[in-house]
Coordinates of C-alpha atoms and ligand atoms in Angstrom, one line a residue:
X167 CA 247.1 -14.4 96.9
X168 CA 245.4 -17.9 97.4
X169 CA 241.6 -17.2 96.0
X170 CA 239.1 -18.5 98.6
X171 CA 236.4 -15.5 97.7
X172 CA 233.7 -16.9 96.1
X173 CA 232.2 -21.0 96.6
X174 CA 234.4 -22.1 93.5
X175 CA 236.7 -22.1 96.9
X176 CA 239.9 -23.3 94.1
X177 CA 242.6 -21.5 96.6
X178 CA 243.9 -21.2 93.6
X179 CA 247.1 -19.1 92.8
X180 CA 246.2 -15.7 91.3
X181 CA 248.9 -12.7 90.4
X182 CA 248.8 -9.5 89.6
X183 CA 248.6 -10.0 86.0
X184 CA 246.6 -13.4 85.5
X185 CA 244.7 -16.2 88.1
X186 CA 244.4 -19.8 87.0
X187 CA 241.2 -20.0 89.5
X188 CA 237.6 -20.6 88.2
X189 CA 237.4 -17.4 87.2
X190 CA 240.7 -16.8 85.6
X191 CA 241.0 -13.4 86.9
X192 CA 244.0 -11.4 87.9
X193 CA 244.1 -9.9 91.1
X194 CA 244.7 -7.1 89.6
X195 CA 241.0 -4.7 89.5
X196 CA 239.5 -5.1 85.8
X197 CA 237.1 -2.4 85.8
X198 CA 234.4 -2.6 82.4
X199 CA 232.1 0.8 82.4
X200 CA 231.7 3.0 85.5
X201 CA 229.0 4.9 84.3
X202 CA 225.5 6.7 86.0
X203 CA 223.2 4.0 84.4
X204 CA 219.6 3.9 84.7
X205 CA 218.2 1.0 84.8
X206 CA 218.1 -0.5 88.0
X207 CA 214.9 -0.4 90.0
X208 CA 213.6 3.2 90.5
X209 CA 214.3 3.1 94.6
X210 CA 217.9 3.2 93.9
X211 CA 217.6 4.4 89.8
X212 CA 216.1 7.6 91.2
X213 CA 216.3 10.5 88.7
X214 CA 220.0 10.1 88.8
X215 CA 220.9 6.7 87.5
X216 CA 222.5 4.4 89.8
X217 CA 226.8 5.3 90.1
X218 CA 227.5 2.0 88.3
X219 CA 231.4 0.3 88.5
X220 CA 231.6 -3.3 86.0
X221 CA 234.0 -5.3 87.0
X222 CA 235.5 -7.7 84.5
X223 CA 235.4 -11.8 84.9
X224 CA 232.5 -13.6 87.0
X225 CA 232.9 -16.5 89.7
X226 CA 229.0 -17.3 88.7
X227 CA 229.4 -18.0 84.4
X228 CA 225.9 -18.3 83.7
X229 CA 225.8 -19.6 80.3
X230 CA 223.4 -17.0 79.6
X231 CA 224.2 -14.0 81.3
X232 CA 223.1 -10.7 79.5
X233 CA 226.7 -9.4 79.6
X234 CA 229.0 -11.7 78.2
X235 CA 231.7 -8.9 76.8
X236 CA 232.8 -8.7 80.2
X237 CA 232.2 -12.3 82.9
X238 CA 233.1 -14.7 79.7
X239 CA 235.5 -12.9 77.2
X240 CA 236.6 -10.7 80.9
X241 CA 237.2 -7.2 78.5
X242 CA 238.0 -4.5 80.8
X243 CA 240.4 -2.5 82.1
X244 CA 243.5 -3.5 84.3
X245 CA 243.7 -0.7 87.6
X246 CA 245.4 -0.2 90.7
X247 CA 242.7 0.6 93.2
X248 CA 244.4 4.2 93.8
X249 CA 243.0 4.9 90.7
X250 CA 239.5 3.0 91.8
X251 CA 238.9 5.7 94.3
X252 CA 239.2 8.8 92.3
X253 CA 237.5 7.6 89.5
X254 CA 234.9 7.2 92.4
X255 CA 235.1 10.1 93.3
X256 CA 234.6 11.7 89.9
X257 CA 231.4 8.8 89.5
X258 CA 230.4 10.3 93.3
X259 CA 230.4 13.9 92.1
X260 CA 228.5 13.3 88.5
X261 CA 225.5 13.4 90.8
X262 CA 224.8 9.2 91.0
X263 CA 222.3 7.8 94.4
X264 CA 224.5 6.0 94.9
X265 CA 228.0 4.0 94.2
X266 CA 226.7 0.1 92.4
X267 CA 229.5 -2.5 92.4
X268 CA 228.6 -5.4 89.4
X269 CA 229.6 -8.7 90.0
X270 CA 232.9 -7.8 92.2
X271 CA 233.2 -10.7 94.0
X272 CA 236.5 -11.8 93.3
X273 CA 237.6 -8.1 93.4
X274 CA 236.2 -7.9 96.9
X275 CA 239.9 -6.8 98.6
X276 CA 240.5 -4.1 95.5
X277 CA 236.9 -2.3 96.5
X278 CA 237.8 -2.7 100.1
X279 CA 241.4 -1.4 99.4
X280 CA 239.9 1.8 97.1
X281 CA 236.5 2.6 99.9
X282 CA 239.4 2.8 101.8
X283 CA 241.1 5.8 100.6
X284 CA 237.5 7.8 99.8
X285 CA 234.4 7.2 101.1
X286 CA 231.7 7.8 99.0
X287 CA 228.8 10.4 100.8
X288 CA 226.2 7.9 99.3
X289 CA 225.7 4.6 99.5
X290 CA 227.2 2.0 98.4
X291 CA 225.3 -0.4 96.4
X292 CA 226.8 -4.4 95.6
X293 CA 225.6 -6.2 93.1
X294 CA 225.4 -9.9 92.6
X295 CA 224.8 -13.1 91.1
X296 CA 224.4 -14.5 94.1
X297 CA 227.0 -17.5 94.4
X298 CA 228.4 -15.6 97.3
X299 CA 229.8 -17.5 100.5
X300 CA 228.5 -16.5 104.0
X301 CA 232.8 -15.4 104.4
X302 CA 233.3 -12.8 101.8
X303 CA 229.5 -10.9 102.3
X304 CA 230.4 -11.0 105.5
X305 CA 234.2 -8.3 104.7
X306 CA 232.1 -6.0 102.8
X307 CA 230.1 -5.5 106.5
X308 CA 230.1 -2.0 107.0
X309 CA 231.3 -0.8 103.3
X310 CA 228.0 -2.1 101.8
X311 CA 224.5 -0.1 102.4
X312 CA 222.9 -1.9 99.8
X313 CA 222.7 -5.3 98.9
X314 CA 220.8 -6.3 94.9
X315 CA 221.9 -10.1 94.6
X316 CA 219.6 -12.1 92.7
X317 CA 218.3 -15.5 93.4
X318 CA 218.2 -17.1 90.1
X319 CA 217.8 -20.8 90.5
X320 CA 215.9 -23.3 92.9
X321 CA 216.9 -26.8 91.7
X322 CA 220.2 -28.7 91.9
X323 CA 220.1 -29.8 88.4
X324 CA 219.5 -26.5 86.6
X325 CA 222.7 -24.8 88.8
X326 CA 224.5 -27.3 87.5
X327 CA 223.3 -26.9 83.5
X328 CA 223.2 -23.3 84.0
X329 CA 225.8 -22.4 85.8
X330 CA 228.2 -25.1 86.4
X331 CA 227.1 -25.1 90.3
X332 CA 224.3 -27.6 91.4
X333 CA 225.4 -25.5 94.9
X334 CA 223.8 -22.8 93.5
X335 CA 220.6 -22.0 95.4
X336 CA 221.9 -23.3 99.2
X337 CA 225.4 -20.5 99.1
X338 CA 223.3 -18.3 97.5
X339 CA 220.8 -18.0 100.9
X340 CA 222.9 -18.6 102.6
X341 CA 224.6 -14.7 101.4
X342 CA 221.1 -13.6 101.3
X343 CA 220.6 -14.5 105.0
X344 CA 223.6 -13.0 105.8
X345 CA 223.2 -10.0 103.6
X346 CA 220.2 -9.6 105.3
X347 CA 221.4 -9.7 109.1
X348 CA 223.7 -6.4 108.1
X349 CA 221.1 -3.9 106.6
X350 CA 218.1 -5.4 108.2
X351 CA 215.3 -3.5 107.2
X352 CA 214.6 -1.4 103.8
X353 CA 215.4 2.3 104.8
X354 CA 214.4 4.7 102.2
X355 CA 214.9 8.4 102.5
X356 CA 212.4 11.3 101.7
X357 CA 212.0 10.5 98.2
X358 CA 211.4 7.5 98.2
X359 CA 215.4 6.4 97.3
X360 CA 217.0 4.2 99.3
X361 CA 219.2 4.0 102.0
X362 CA 220.4 1.0 102.9
X363 CA 218.6 -2.7 102.5
X364 CA 218.7 -5.5 100.5
X365 CA 216.4 -6.2 97.3
X366 CA 216.2 -9.6 96.1
X367 CA 216.4 -10.0 92.3
X368 CA 215.1 -12.7 90.1
X369 CA 215.1 -13.3 86.2
X370 CA 212.2 -15.3 85.5
X371 CA 213.5 -17.9 82.4
X372 CA 211.6 -19.1 79.9
X373 CA 210.4 -22.9 80.3
X374 CA 211.6 -22.7 84.7
X375 CA 209.0 -20.7 86.1
X376 CA 207.8 -23.5 88.5
X377 CA 211.5 -23.4 89.3
X378 CA 210.7 -19.7 89.9
X379 CA 207.7 -19.8 92.7
X380 CA 210.4 -22.2 94.4
X381 CA 212.5 -18.9 95.0
X382 CA 209.6 -17.1 95.7
X383 CA 208.4 -19.4 98.6
X384 CA 211.9 -20.1 99.7
X385 CA 211.7 -15.4 99.6
X386 CA 208.1 -15.6 101.9
X387 CA 209.7 -18.4 104.7
X388 CA 212.9 -16.9 105.0
X389 CA 213.1 -13.0 104.6
X390 CA 210.5 -9.9 106.1
X391 CA 207.9 -9.0 104.0
X392 CA 208.8 -5.9 103.7
X393 CA 211.6 -7.5 101.7
X394 CA 211.3 -6.0 98.2
X395 CA 211.9 -8.7 95.7
X396 CA 212.0 -7.0 91.3
X397 CA 210.7 -10.0 89.0
X398 CA 213.0 -9.3 85.8
X399 CA 210.8 -9.9 82.5
X400 CA 214.5 -9.0 80.4
X401 CA 215.6 -12.7 79.3
X402 CA 216.8 -12.0 76.4
X403 CA 218.8 -15.6 74.0
X404 CA 221.9 -14.8 73.7
X405 CA 224.3 -16.4 70.1
X406 CA 226.6 -18.5 71.8
X407 CA 224.2 -20.2 74.3
X408 CA 223.2 -23.2 73.3
X409 CA 220.7 -24.6 75.9
X410 CA 217.7 -25.9 74.7
X411 CA 214.8 -23.8 75.7
X412 CA 216.7 -20.6 76.1
X413 CA 216.2 -19.4 73.1
X414 CA 212.6 -17.0 73.3
X415 CA 211.5 -14.3 75.1
X416 CA 209.7 -15.1 78.6
X417 CA 206.3 -14.6 77.5
X418 CA 203.6 -12.5 79.2
X419 CA 201.7 -16.2 80.3
X420 CA 205.0 -16.9 82.9
X421 CA 206.0 -13.7 83.5
X422 CA 202.1 -13.5 84.7
X423 CA 202.7 -17.2 86.2
X424 CA 204.9 -15.4 89.2
X425 CA 204.0 -12.2 89.5
X426 CA 200.9 -13.8 90.5
X427 CA 202.5 -16.6 93.0
X428 CA 204.4 -13.3 94.2
X429 CA 201.7 -11.2 95.8
X430 CA 199.6 -14.5 96.8
X431 CA 202.7 -15.2 98.9
X432 CA 201.6 -11.4 100.3
X433 CA 205.8 -10.4 98.8
X434 CA 206.5 -7.5 98.1
X435 CA 206.9 -7.5 94.5
X436 CA 208.7 -5.2 91.7
X437 CA 207.1 -6.0 89.1
X438 CA 208.7 -4.7 85.5
X439 CA 206.7 -3.3 82.3
X440 CA 206.6 -5.6 78.9
X441 CA 207.2 -1.9 77.7
X442 CA 210.5 -1.8 79.6
X443 CA 211.7 -5.2 79.3
X444 CA 212.6 -4.1 75.8
X445 CA 214.9 -1.3 76.0
X446 CA 218.6 -1.4 76.3
X447 CA 219.2 -2.9 79.4
X448 CA 222.5 -3.9 78.0
X449 CA 225.0 -1.9 78.6
X450 CA 228.1 -0.8 75.7
X451 CA 231.0 -2.3 77.7
X452 CA 233.0 0.4 75.7
X453 CA 235.4 0.6 78.6
X454 CA 234.4 3.6 79.1
Ligands
SF4_712 S1 236.9 -15.9 92.8 FE1 237.8 -16.7 91.2 S2 239.4 -17.9 91.9 FE2 239.3 -17.2 93.9 S3 237.7 -18.7 94.1 FE3 235.8 -17.7 92.5 S4 236.3 -18.7 91.0 FE4 238.1 -19.1 92.3

């Protein structure tokens, strides 16, 4: 295949084994982990967890990535779409509340093919770093019930330094508007679990709260007030990240500054307790 799935627009050849694009991934899905995952927002994790499908590789590649093993090192098992469909069926049978694809942009055709073979009865979640094209999100219309995009950064400079994507904010916001158009306002079942909707995630980074406030202001101006905005504080410095200032956790006052602004703007903010942020969020990518 010649790939233009993400805003990198490599137009690179990807064969079943390998790819020559920015993400370096071939056209066969690489799956790092499929298992119930309890540490997402309560309205999707519920009591039995999300049925997460973590893919290997990433077309964004943030320098501080919290899942470096799979995103940068591309750890995982190559899996035919038919096997992916069967494993989705088995994962659903464990009782999870949804099937959540994590960082699957470079494998959209595989996900759509697998869902055409087996469509779970529970909602399908698309968990993404936000760096998507509108065209690719349109391909997911009808297949995805809940979008869970990051809106990581506002400034072009940070986009360049942290993700080699100065157009991150421009691309992510256009994609989020398309996600919101598809899902409409959030809908919940009688237990408060989301059935359909878009949840925006924003990870507060040390020393970058000014950028966070710009992100919140865009959400306030462009999305319905009921849109859940998950403000995360679990940033953990990674040994491979050498960007100055990213070598520490977020302080209480930094997190409070961002949350206070979300409250001032009247956003439907989902706030993370400090204790929860220090729990183990990063699964072992043991190919389970
Ligand atoms: S998904 Fe990979 S190959 Fe395709 S455009 Fe993006 S970076 Fe390039």
